Coordinates of C-alpha atoms in Angstrom, one line a residue:
M30 CA 74.2 139.8 132.6
A31 CA 77.1 142.4 134.8
Q32 CA 76.5 145.6 134.3
H33 CA 80.1 147.9 133.9
P34 CA 79.5 151.2 134.9
A35 CA 83.2 152.1 133.7
R36 CA 81.7 151.0 130.1
N37 CA 78.9 152.7 130.8
A38 CA 80.3 155.7 131.2
R39 CA 82.1 155.8 128.1
L40 CA 79.0 155.2 125.9
S41 CA 77.3 157.6 127.4
A42 CA 79.9 160.3 126.8
A43 CA 80.7 159.3 123.8
I44 CA 76.6 159.7 122.7
D45 CA 76.9 162.8 124.1
T46 CA 80.1 164.2 122.5
A47 CA 78.8 163.2 119.0
A48 CA 74.9 165.1 119.9
H49 CA 76.4 168.1 121.0
T50 CA 78.4 168.3 117.9
L51 CA 76.1 167.8 115.8
L52 CA 73.2 170.1 117.9
T53 CA 75.9 172.7 117.5
A54 CA 77.5 172.6 113.8
Q55 CA 73.3 173.2 113.0
D56 CA 73.2 175.9 110.8
P57 CA 70.2 178.6 111.8
D58 CA 67.2 177.7 109.0
G59 CA 67.6 173.3 111.3
T60 CA 69.7 172.1 108.2
W61 CA 73.8 171.0 108.8
Y62 CA 76.5 172.0 105.6
D63 CA 77.1 168.1 104.5
T64 CA 81.5 167.5 103.9
R65 CA 80.5 166.7 100.1
P66 CA 83.6 165.0 98.8
S67 CA 84.8 166.5 95.1
L68 CA 84.2 163.8 92.3
V69 CA 86.6 163.6 89.5
T70 CA 83.3 162.6 87.5
G71 CA 81.5 166.5 88.3
T72 CA 84.2 168.1 87.9
A73 CA 85.7 166.3 84.0
G74 CA 81.7 166.6 83.0
A75 CA 81.7 170.1 84.2
V76 CA 84.9 171.0 82.5
L77 CA 83.5 170.0 79.5
A78 CA 80.9 171.2 79.3
L79 CA 81.7 174.4 79.9
H80 CA 84.4 174.4 77.5
T81 CA 82.4 172.9 74.7
A82 CA 78.5 175.7 75.9
D83 CA 81.0 178.7 77.2
P84 CA 85.0 178.8 76.4
R85 CA 85.3 182.6 76.7
S86 CA 83.5 183.2 79.7
S87 CA 84.4 179.9 81.2
A88 CA 87.6 180.1 80.5
A89 CA 89.1 180.4 84.3
L90 CA 86.8 178.0 85.3
V91 CA 88.2 175.0 82.6
R92 CA 91.5 176.1 83.7
G93 CA 91.0 175.2 87.6
G94 CA 88.9 172.2 86.8
V95 CA 92.1 170.7 84.4
G96 CA 94.4 171.7 86.9
W97 CA 92.0 170.1 89.7
L98 CA 92.4 166.8 87.7
L99 CA 95.4 166.7 86.7
R100 CA 96.8 167.0 90.9
V101 CA 94.2 164.0 91.4
R102 CA 95.4 162.3 88.9
N103 CA 97.3 158.6 90.6
Q104 CA 101.0 157.1 89.8
D105 CA 99.1 154.2 88.4
G106 CA 97.8 156.6 85.0
G107 CA 94.2 156.7 86.5
W108 CA 91.8 158.9 88.6
P109 CA 90.0 158.2 91.5
V110 CA 86.3 158.6 92.4
T111 CA 87.5 161.7 94.2
G112 CA 89.9 163.6 95.5
E113 CA 92.2 160.1 96.6
G114 CA 91.6 156.7 96.1
P115 CA 92.7 153.7 93.9
S116 CA 91.9 154.4 90.6
D117 CA 88.7 153.9 88.3
F118 CA 87.6 153.4 84.8
I119 CA 84.9 155.7 84.8
S120 CA 86.5 158.4 86.6
T121 CA 89.7 157.9 83.7
T122 CA 87.1 157.7 81.2
M123 CA 85.8 161.6 82.4
A124 CA 89.2 163.0 83.1
V125 CA 90.7 161.8 79.9
A126 CA 87.4 162.8 77.7
A127 CA 87.3 166.5 79.7
L128 CA 91.1 167.0 79.5
R129 CA 91.4 165.4 75.8
T130 CA 88.7 168.4 74.8
A131 CA 89.6 171.4 77.2
A132 CA 93.6 171.2 76.6
P133 CA 94.6 169.2 74.7
G134 CA 97.7 170.1 74.4
R135 CA 99.0 171.0 77.9
T136 CA 97.8 167.6 78.5
A137 CA 98.8 165.5 76.2
E138 CA 101.3 163.1 77.9
E139 CA 98.4 162.3 81.0
V140 CA 95.9 161.6 78.4
S141 CA 98.2 158.7 77.0
A142 CA 98.8 157.5 80.4
G143 CA 95.0 157.5 80.9
L144 CA 94.1 155.8 78.0
S145 CA 96.6 153.1 78.7
F146 CA 95.2 152.4 82.1
L147 CA 91.9 151.8 80.2
E148 CA 93.2 149.6 77.5
G149 CA 94.7 147.5 80.6
R150 CA 91.9 147.3 82.3
G151 CA 90.7 145.5 79.5
G152 CA 88.9 148.6 77.5
V153 CA 84.8 149.3 76.6
Q154 CA 84.0 146.0 75.9
G155 CA 85.8 144.4 79.2
L156 CA 82.8 146.3 81.3
D157 CA 80.0 144.2 81.9
D158 CA 76.8 146.9 82.5
A159 CA 75.4 148.0 78.6
T160 CA 74.5 151.7 79.9
V161 CA 78.3 152.2 81.7
R162 CA 80.4 151.1 78.5
Q163 CA 77.5 152.8 76.2
L164 CA 78.4 156.2 78.1
T165 CA 82.2 155.2 78.5
G166 CA 82.7 154.3 74.7
L167 CA 80.7 157.8 73.6
L168 CA 82.6 159.6 75.5
L169 CA 85.8 158.0 74.1
A170 CA 84.9 158.2 70.3
L171 CA 82.9 162.1 70.7
T172 CA 87.1 162.9 72.6
T173 CA 89.4 160.7 70.9
A174 CA 88.1 161.1 67.1
R175 CA 87.9 157.2 67.7
E176 CA 85.1 154.4 68.6
P177 CA 86.3 151.7 71.2
A178 CA 85.3 148.0 70.3
G179 CA 83.3 146.9 72.1
A180 CA 81.0 149.7 72.5
P181 CA 77.4 149.3 72.2
R182 CA 74.9 151.6 70.6
V183 CA 72.3 153.5 72.5
P184 CA 69.2 152.1 71.3
A185 CA 68.0 155.5 70.4
E186 CA 64.2 154.3 69.4
L187 CA 63.2 153.4 72.8
L188 CA 62.7 156.6 73.2
L189 CA 59.6 157.3 70.7
L190 CA 57.7 154.5 72.8
P191 CA 54.8 156.0 75.0
A192 CA 55.6 157.6 77.7
P193 CA 54.5 154.7 80.5
L194 CA 56.3 152.3 78.6
I195 CA 60.0 154.9 78.4
R196 CA 58.6 155.3 81.9
T197 CA 59.5 151.3 83.2
L198 CA 62.1 150.4 81.1
L199 CA 64.0 153.3 82.0
S200 CA 63.1 154.8 85.1
F201 CA 65.3 157.5 87.0
L202 CA 67.6 157.1 83.8
Q203 CA 65.6 158.3 81.3
T204 CA 67.7 161.9 80.9
P205 CA 71.3 160.4 81.3
F206 CA 69.3 158.4 78.4
A207 CA 68.6 161.6 76.3
A208 CA 71.6 162.4 76.6
L209 CA 73.3 159.7 75.7
T210 CA 71.1 159.4 73.0
L211 CA 71.9 162.9 71.6
L212 CA 75.8 162.3 72.0
Q213 CA 75.3 159.4 69.8
H214 CA 74.3 160.8 66.8
Q215 CA 76.8 163.1 66.5
V216 CA 78.9 159.6 66.8
R217 CA 76.5 157.3 64.7
P218 CA 74.6 159.9 63.0
G219 CA 71.9 157.2 61.7
P220 CA 68.8 157.8 59.1
P221 CA 67.8 161.6 59.1
A222 CA 64.2 160.7 59.8
L223 CA 65.1 158.6 63.4
R224 CA 68.2 161.1 64.0
T225 CA 65.5 163.9 63.8
R226 CA 62.5 162.1 65.7
T227 CA 64.9 160.9 68.5
T228 CA 66.6 164.2 68.7
A229 CA 63.1 165.8 69.6
A230 CA 62.1 163.1 72.0
A231 CA 65.9 163.3 73.6
T232 CA 65.3 167.5 74.2
A233 CA 62.1 167.2 75.5
I234 CA 62.9 164.9 77.9
L235 CA 65.4 166.6 78.8
R236 CA 63.7 170.4 78.8
A237 CA 61.2 168.6 81.6
G238 CA 64.1 167.3 84.0
E239 CA 65.6 170.5 84.1
H240 CA 61.8 172.2 84.8
Q241 CA 61.2 169.9 87.1
E242 CA 64.0 170.4 89.3
G243 CA 62.8 174.4 89.6
G244 CA 64.4 176.3 86.1
V245 CA 67.9 176.5 87.4
G246 CA 69.9 174.7 85.0
S247 CA 70.1 171.5 87.1
F248 CA 69.9 167.9 86.2
G249 CA 69.7 165.0 88.5
S250 CA 68.5 167.2 91.7
G251 CA 71.4 168.9 91.3
D252 CA 74.3 166.5 89.9
P253 CA 77.7 168.3 88.3
W254 CA 78.4 165.2 86.2
L255 CA 75.0 164.5 84.6
T256 CA 73.9 168.3 84.1
G257 CA 77.7 168.3 82.1
L258 CA 76.5 165.9 80.0
A259 CA 73.2 167.3 79.3
V260 CA 74.6 170.4 79.0
T261 CA 77.4 168.8 76.6
A262 CA 75.1 166.4 74.5
L263 CA 72.0 169.6 74.2
H264 CA 75.0 171.7 73.1
R265 CA 76.5 169.7 70.1
A266 CA 72.4 169.1 68.7
G267 CA 72.1 172.7 68.9
T268 CA 68.8 172.5 71.0
A269 CA 67.1 173.7 73.6
P270 CA 69.7 176.7 74.2
E271 CA 68.1 178.1 77.1
V272 CA 68.2 175.0 79.1
V273 CA 71.9 175.3 78.0
R274 CA 72.6 179.2 79.3
A275 CA 70.8 178.2 82.0
A276 CA 73.0 174.8 83.1
V277 CA 76.1 176.7 82.2
G278 CA 74.9 179.5 84.7
Y279 CA 74.8 177.1 87.6
L280 CA 77.6 174.9 86.0
R281 CA 79.1 178.0 86.7
A282 CA 78.1 178.7 89.8
A283 CA 78.9 175.4 91.9
A284 CA 82.5 175.2 91.4
R285 CA 85.0 174.9 94.2
P286 CA 87.3 177.8 94.6
D287 CA 90.3 174.6 94.7
G288 CA 89.3 173.9 90.7
S289 CA 86.5 171.1 91.9
W290 CA 82.7 170.1 91.2
V291 CA 81.4 168.2 94.2
L292 CA 79.4 165.5 94.4
M293 CA 75.7 166.0 94.0
H294 CA 75.7 169.7 94.8
G295 CA 72.0 170.3 94.8
M296 CA 69.7 173.2 92.9
G297 CA 70.5 176.0 96.0
P298 CA 74.2 178.2 96.1
R299 CA 74.6 174.7 98.9
D300 CA 75.1 171.6 99.6
V301 CA 72.0 169.9 101.1
D302 CA 71.8 166.1 101.5
L303 CA 68.1 165.0 102.9
V304 CA 69.0 161.4 104.3
G305 CA 72.0 162.7 106.3
H306 CA 70.0 165.0 107.6
A307 CA 66.6 163.4 107.7
V308 CA 69.1 160.3 110.1
T309 CA 71.1 162.6 112.0
T310 CA 68.2 164.1 113.7
E311 CA 66.6 160.8 114.2
A312 CA 69.7 159.6 115.7
L313 CA 69.8 162.5 117.6
C314 CA 65.4 161.6 118.9
H315 CA 67.1 158.3 120.3
A316 CA 69.5 160.2 121.6
G317 CA 67.2 162.3 124.3
H318 CA 67.0 165.0 122.1
R319 CA 63.8 164.7 120.7
T320 CA 61.9 167.3 123.0
D321 CA 65.3 170.6 121.7
S322 CA 64.3 172.7 119.9
R323 CA 67.0 172.5 117.1
V324 CA 65.9 168.6 116.3
R325 CA 62.1 170.1 116.0
R326 CA 63.8 172.4 113.4
A327 CA 65.3 170.2 111.4
A328 CA 62.6 168.3 111.5
G329 CA 60.4 171.5 110.7
W330 CA 62.8 172.0 107.7
L331 CA 62.5 168.5 106.4
L332 CA 58.1 169.1 106.7
D333 CA 59.6 172.0 104.1
C334 CA 60.7 170.3 101.8
R335 CA 57.9 167.2 101.2
Q336 CA 56.7 168.3 97.8
D337 CA 53.8 169.3 96.5
E338 CA 53.7 168.6 92.7
P339 CA 53.2 165.7 91.1
F340 CA 56.9 164.3 89.2
P341 CA 55.4 163.4 85.7
L342 CA 58.4 161.7 84.5
Y343 CA 58.3 158.9 87.0
D344 CA 54.7 159.2 87.3
C345 CA 54.8 159.8 90.5
P346 CA 52.6 161.5 92.6
P347 CA 53.2 164.4 95.0
G348 CA 53.8 163.6 98.8
G349 CA 57.5 162.3 98.6
W350 CA 61.1 163.9 99.2
A351 CA 63.9 164.1 97.1
W352 CA 67.5 164.5 98.3
S353 CA 68.4 168.0 97.3
G354 CA 65.3 169.3 99.6
A355 CA 62.2 170.9 98.1
K356 CA 62.7 170.5 94.5
G357 CA 64.3 167.5 92.4
W358 CA 63.6 163.8 91.8
P359 CA 60.8 162.4 94.4
N360 CA 62.2 158.6 95.6
T361 CA 61.3 156.1 97.7
V362 CA 64.9 156.1 99.7
D363 CA 64.7 159.8 100.6
S364 CA 60.9 159.4 101.8
V365 CA 61.5 156.5 103.8
A366 CA 64.1 158.2 106.1
A367 CA 62.7 161.4 106.0
L368 CA 59.2 159.9 107.4
A369 CA 61.6 157.3 110.2
C370 CA 63.2 161.0 111.1
L371 CA 59.1 162.3 111.8
A372 CA 58.1 159.0 113.6
A373 CA 61.2 159.6 115.4
V374 CA 60.5 163.0 116.6
R375 CA 56.7 161.9 117.2
G376 CA 54.0 165.1 116.8
H377 CA 53.8 164.5 113.1
G378 CA 51.2 161.8 113.0
Q379 CA 48.9 163.2 110.1
T380 CA 52.3 163.6 107.8
L381 CA 53.6 160.5 109.3
G382 CA 49.6 158.8 107.8
Q383 CA 50.1 160.9 104.3
G384 CA 53.3 159.1 104.2
A385 CA 52.4 155.6 104.3
A386 CA 49.0 156.9 102.1
W387 CA 51.8 157.7 99.6
L388 CA 54.2 154.6 99.7
R389 CA 51.2 152.9 99.5
A390 CA 50.8 153.9 96.6
R391 CA 54.3 153.5 95.3
Q392 CA 54.3 149.5 96.0
D393 CA 55.3 147.8 93.0
R394 CA 52.3 144.4 91.6
G395 CA 55.0 142.2 93.8
G396 CA 54.9 144.0 96.9
A397 CA 58.2 145.4 96.9
W398 CA 59.1 148.9 96.6
S399 CA 61.6 150.4 94.2
V400 CA 63.9 153.7 94.3
F401 CA 62.2 155.7 91.8
T402 CA 59.4 154.5 89.2
R403 CA 56.9 152.0 90.3
N404 CA 56.9 148.7 88.7
T405 CA 60.0 149.8 86.9
R406 CA 62.0 147.1 84.2
C407 CA 65.5 149.1 84.6
P408 CA 67.8 146.9 86.2
A409 CA 69.3 149.8 88.0
D410 CA 66.1 150.6 89.5
R411 CA 64.8 147.1 90.2
A412 CA 63.0 145.9 93.5
C413 CA 65.0 147.6 97.0
P414 CA 65.1 145.0 100.1
H415 CA 66.4 147.6 101.8
V416 CA 64.2 150.5 100.7
T417 CA 60.9 147.6 101.1
A418 CA 62.2 146.3 105.2
Q419 CA 62.1 150.4 105.7
A420 CA 59.0 151.1 104.4
I421 CA 57.5 148.1 106.2
D422 CA 58.8 150.4 109.1
I423 CA 56.8 153.2 108.2
L424 CA 53.7 151.1 107.6
T425 CA 53.2 149.8 110.7
A426 CA 54.7 153.1 112.8
A427 CA 52.1 154.9 111.5
G428 CA 49.6 152.7 112.6
V429 CA 49.5 149.8 110.1
P430 CA 49.6 146.4 111.7
G431 CA 51.5 144.0 110.6
T432 CA 48.5 141.9 109.4
D433 CA 47.8 144.8 106.6
R434 CA 47.8 142.8 103.1
A435 CA 50.5 145.6 101.8
V436 CA 52.5 143.8 104.8
R437 CA 52.3 140.6 104.5
R438 CA 53.2 141.1 100.2
A439 CA 56.2 143.1 101.3
L440 CA 57.2 140.1 104.2
R441 CA 56.2 137.6 100.6
R442 CA 58.9 139.4 98.6
L443 CA 62.0 139.6 101.2
T444 CA 61.9 136.1 102.0
A445 CA 61.8 135.4 98.3
S446 CA 64.5 137.9 97.5
Q447 CA 67.3 136.5 99.9
R448 CA 70.3 134.9 98.5
P449 CA 70.9 132.1 99.6
D450 CA 73.3 132.9 101.9
G451 CA 70.9 134.8 104.2
S452 CA 71.8 138.4 103.0
H453 CA 69.9 140.9 101.0
V454 CA 71.5 143.9 98.8
A455 CA 70.6 147.3 98.5
L456 CA 70.7 149.3 95.5
W457 CA 72.3 152.4 96.7
H458 CA 74.2 150.4 99.1
R459 CA 77.5 148.8 98.6
G460 CA 77.7 145.4 99.8
G461 CA 74.8 143.4 102.2
V462 CA 75.4 144.3 105.3
P463 CA 72.9 147.9 104.7
A464 CA 69.5 145.4 103.4
T465 CA 70.4 143.3 105.8
A466 CA 70.8 144.9 109.0
A467 CA 67.3 146.5 107.7
V468 CA 65.9 143.0 107.6
L469 CA 66.7 141.9 110.9
H470 CA 65.3 145.2 112.0
T471 CA 62.3 145.3 110.9
T472 CA 61.1 141.6 111.7
A473 CA 62.1 142.0 115.2
R474 CA 59.7 145.2 115.3
L475 CA 57.3 142.8 114.1
G476 CA 57.7 140.0 116.6
L477 CA 59.5 137.6 113.6
T478 CA 62.5 136.8 114.9
R479 CA 62.1 132.9 114.4
T480 CA 60.6 132.8 110.7
R481 CA 63.1 131.2 108.3
L482 CA 64.1 135.2 106.7
A483 CA 64.6 137.0 109.8
T484 CA 67.5 133.6 111.1
R485 CA 69.1 133.4 108.0
A486 CA 69.3 137.8 108.1
R487 CA 70.8 137.4 111.5
A488 CA 73.3 133.7 111.1
W489 CA 74.7 136.4 108.0
L490 CA 75.1 139.6 110.1
L491 CA 77.1 137.6 112.5
A492 CA 79.4 135.8 110.1
A493 CA 80.0 139.2 108.2
Q494 CA 81.4 140.7 111.3
L495 CA 85.3 141.4 111.0
P496 CA 87.5 139.8 113.8
D497 CA 88.4 143.7 115.0
G498 CA 84.4 143.4 115.5
S499 CA 83.1 146.1 112.7
W500 CA 81.8 145.6 109.5
G501 CA 83.0 146.2 106.4
A502 CA 81.9 145.8 102.1
A503 CA 80.5 142.0 102.9
P504 CA 80.7 139.8 101.3
A505 CA 83.7 140.8 100.2
T506 CA 87.3 142.0 102.4
G507 CA 87.7 144.8 103.3
P508 CA 88.5 146.7 106.6
G509 CA 85.0 147.8 108.4
T510 CA 83.4 151.0 108.0
T511 CA 81.4 152.9 110.7
D512 CA 78.8 153.3 108.2
E513 CA 79.1 149.4 108.2
T514 CA 78.9 149.0 111.6
A515 CA 76.7 151.3 112.9
R516 CA 73.4 149.7 110.2
A517 CA 74.9 146.5 111.6
V518 CA 74.6 146.9 115.3
K519 CA 71.5 149.4 115.3
G520 CA 69.7 146.4 113.5
L521 CA 71.6 143.8 116.1
A522 CA 70.2 146.1 118.5
A523 CA 66.5 145.2 117.7
L524 CA 67.0 141.6 119.0
T525 CA 65.7 140.5 122.4
A526 CA 68.4 140.5 125.1
D527 CA 68.6 137.0 126.5
D528 CA 70.3 136.8 122.3
E529 CA 73.9 136.4 124.0
A530 CA 75.5 136.1 120.7
A531 CA 73.4 139.1 119.3
H532 CA 74.4 140.7 122.7
T533 CA 77.9 139.3 121.8
A534 CA 78.4 140.8 118.6
A535 CA 76.8 144.8 119.2
A536 CA 78.8 144.8 121.9
R537 CA 81.7 144.9 119.5
G538 CA 80.9 146.7 116.9
A539 CA 79.7 149.5 119.5
A540 CA 83.0 149.3 121.2
W541 CA 84.7 149.3 117.5
L542 CA 82.5 153.1 117.0
L543 CA 84.5 153.9 120.6
A544 CA 87.0 152.9 119.5
A545 CA 87.1 154.9 115.5
Q546 CA 85.4 158.6 117.5
L547 CA 87.4 161.4 116.7
P548 CA 88.5 163.9 119.7
D549 CA 85.4 166.2 118.3
G550 CA 82.8 163.4 118.3
T551 CA 82.3 162.7 115.0
W552 CA 83.1 159.3 112.7
E553 CA 85.3 159.3 109.2
P554 CA 82.7 158.0 106.5
G555 CA 83.4 155.1 104.7
P556 CA 82.8 154.8 100.8
T557 CA 80.0 152.9 101.2
C558 CA 77.2 155.0 98.5
W559 CA 76.8 153.9 95.8
Y560 CA 76.8 156.6 92.7
I561 CA 76.6 154.5 90.0
K562 CA 76.2 151.0 91.4
D563 CA 79.2 148.3 91.6
H564 CA 81.3 151.0 90.1
L565 CA 81.4 154.2 91.6
A566 CA 81.5 155.0 95.8
Y567 CA 81.7 157.4 98.0
P568 CA 81.8 158.5 101.6
G569 CA 78.4 160.3 103.2
H570 CA 80.1 162.0 105.7
L571 CA 77.1 163.1 107.9
I572 CA 75.1 159.2 107.1
A573 CA 77.8 158.8 108.9
Q574 CA 77.4 160.5 111.8
G575 CA 73.8 160.3 112.3
L576 CA 74.7 156.0 112.0
A577 CA 77.1 155.7 114.2
L578 CA 75.0 158.0 116.7
G579 CA 71.9 156.2 116.2
A580 CA 73.7 152.5 116.5
L581 CA 75.4 153.9 120.1
A582 CA 71.6 154.7 121.2
A583 CA 70.0 151.6 120.3
H584 CA 72.8 149.9 121.8
H585 CA 72.5 152.2 124.7
R586 CA 69.2 151.5 125.1
T587 CA 68.3 147.9 124.6
F588 CA 71.6 146.0 126.0
P589 CA 73.7 146.6 129.3
P590 CA 77.3 148.3 127.7
G591 CA 80.2 145.4 128.5
A592 CA 77.6 142.6 129.8
A593 CA 79.2 140.3 127.4
G594 CA 81.8 140.2 124.0

């Protein structure tokens, strides 16, 4: 294959520019400030909570939030997920609930238009997800004084089951389920004895969740939407006033100057994105900056975020990571990202070995990995092929042989869960590209490229490439994104250099990334991360930067740039 010096120079320059931009933007503590988008649901949740639990002291913040919600409303009467974009059912429900509660007279026209938008989309009964129907139905019932048709009842009696069974059935949904239970008691009181017992159980779960996050008043590892939902539920139920006070303080501190609240603020005074931080640090290593003191400092911050206490709500032992830093909900998504970064930095063999042991302990009986709770039966936290492929990478990076029982079981599960078209689906990223590319990368590392698992994943990934060389939310149509293109390029780059088709596709994807790079060395992220699976997708700025840099570095290292395609 012939070398192309001009394209090689351009690729090298793009890698250097991106790395320079990231390294110079790093804060003294080794982290990066992440540009989190303002979220309609988070802003509406905070407005609803502050108006409900702290109307006098938080009046100015409520007015600011109402103003922001009115500014980002779409002409069709609905609200987008973030400050812009197409209207979304859940976002519109939250906005309607907040405006109807906090500013009923001022926003009567907007509320009416929002309700019309919801009815035009089939109403609550038109939603497939029972949990989302419960959420939206309850909020509309609480704030519009009428219960929508098709809104299912929250089975509050689940909270009276033994804790291990609750954990198995609900996993990370324990906290929102508890909040919804308390809210339902305001609409459908039910038998007094059952209401009393389930109120106590729901309050205990919410208290435990807030305590596990450091007792700073946040829920969901610093999620303004879930925090707002919990505050509203607890205040209306008249329970846990100390938690309500702390959560009100948290929401007040997390408000943005423009009146909004961002997605996943975290529990500290500034936003933290552990996955973005880990992916970016790993990419810098592969781009030739492994020994840079700033990269070492970034790795040190990750080490400090490793949790040294158990998380009883998930029956999770110490040793994992959460997306919000040193406190929060430990999970395998963030843990494999942190461990992959430490493996790339090198010199952290002991931590990598401990992380591999932690992952072994979290493997499901079926051989895969769920995200939050082991062996869960919760549809929102089932076995995740994306995490499973990455967990195999961590185990083997820690020295576990490919013939190890844990690895073999995981590969069998990936083979069994592969879709008929050859793709896999991730729980926390849209479309088939992230998980399918991860599976291809893993099988290539293990020398299993001739297996049915690998060949079908490769074929699907090649077929999913768009005419311009990018990848998007395949199999759905739509434009390519930085995130999905970078994941596909990295997966294909793991294949051998004599795979002409893979090489050509990777080269075209890399060319698309080069063309998409902005003058400052960054890329625009795509709305590829799920906030609520199949409903709310958002862009992760820092994640996109790390993915793009890592993909270009992998392509540069594996294939001669421009040799084909």
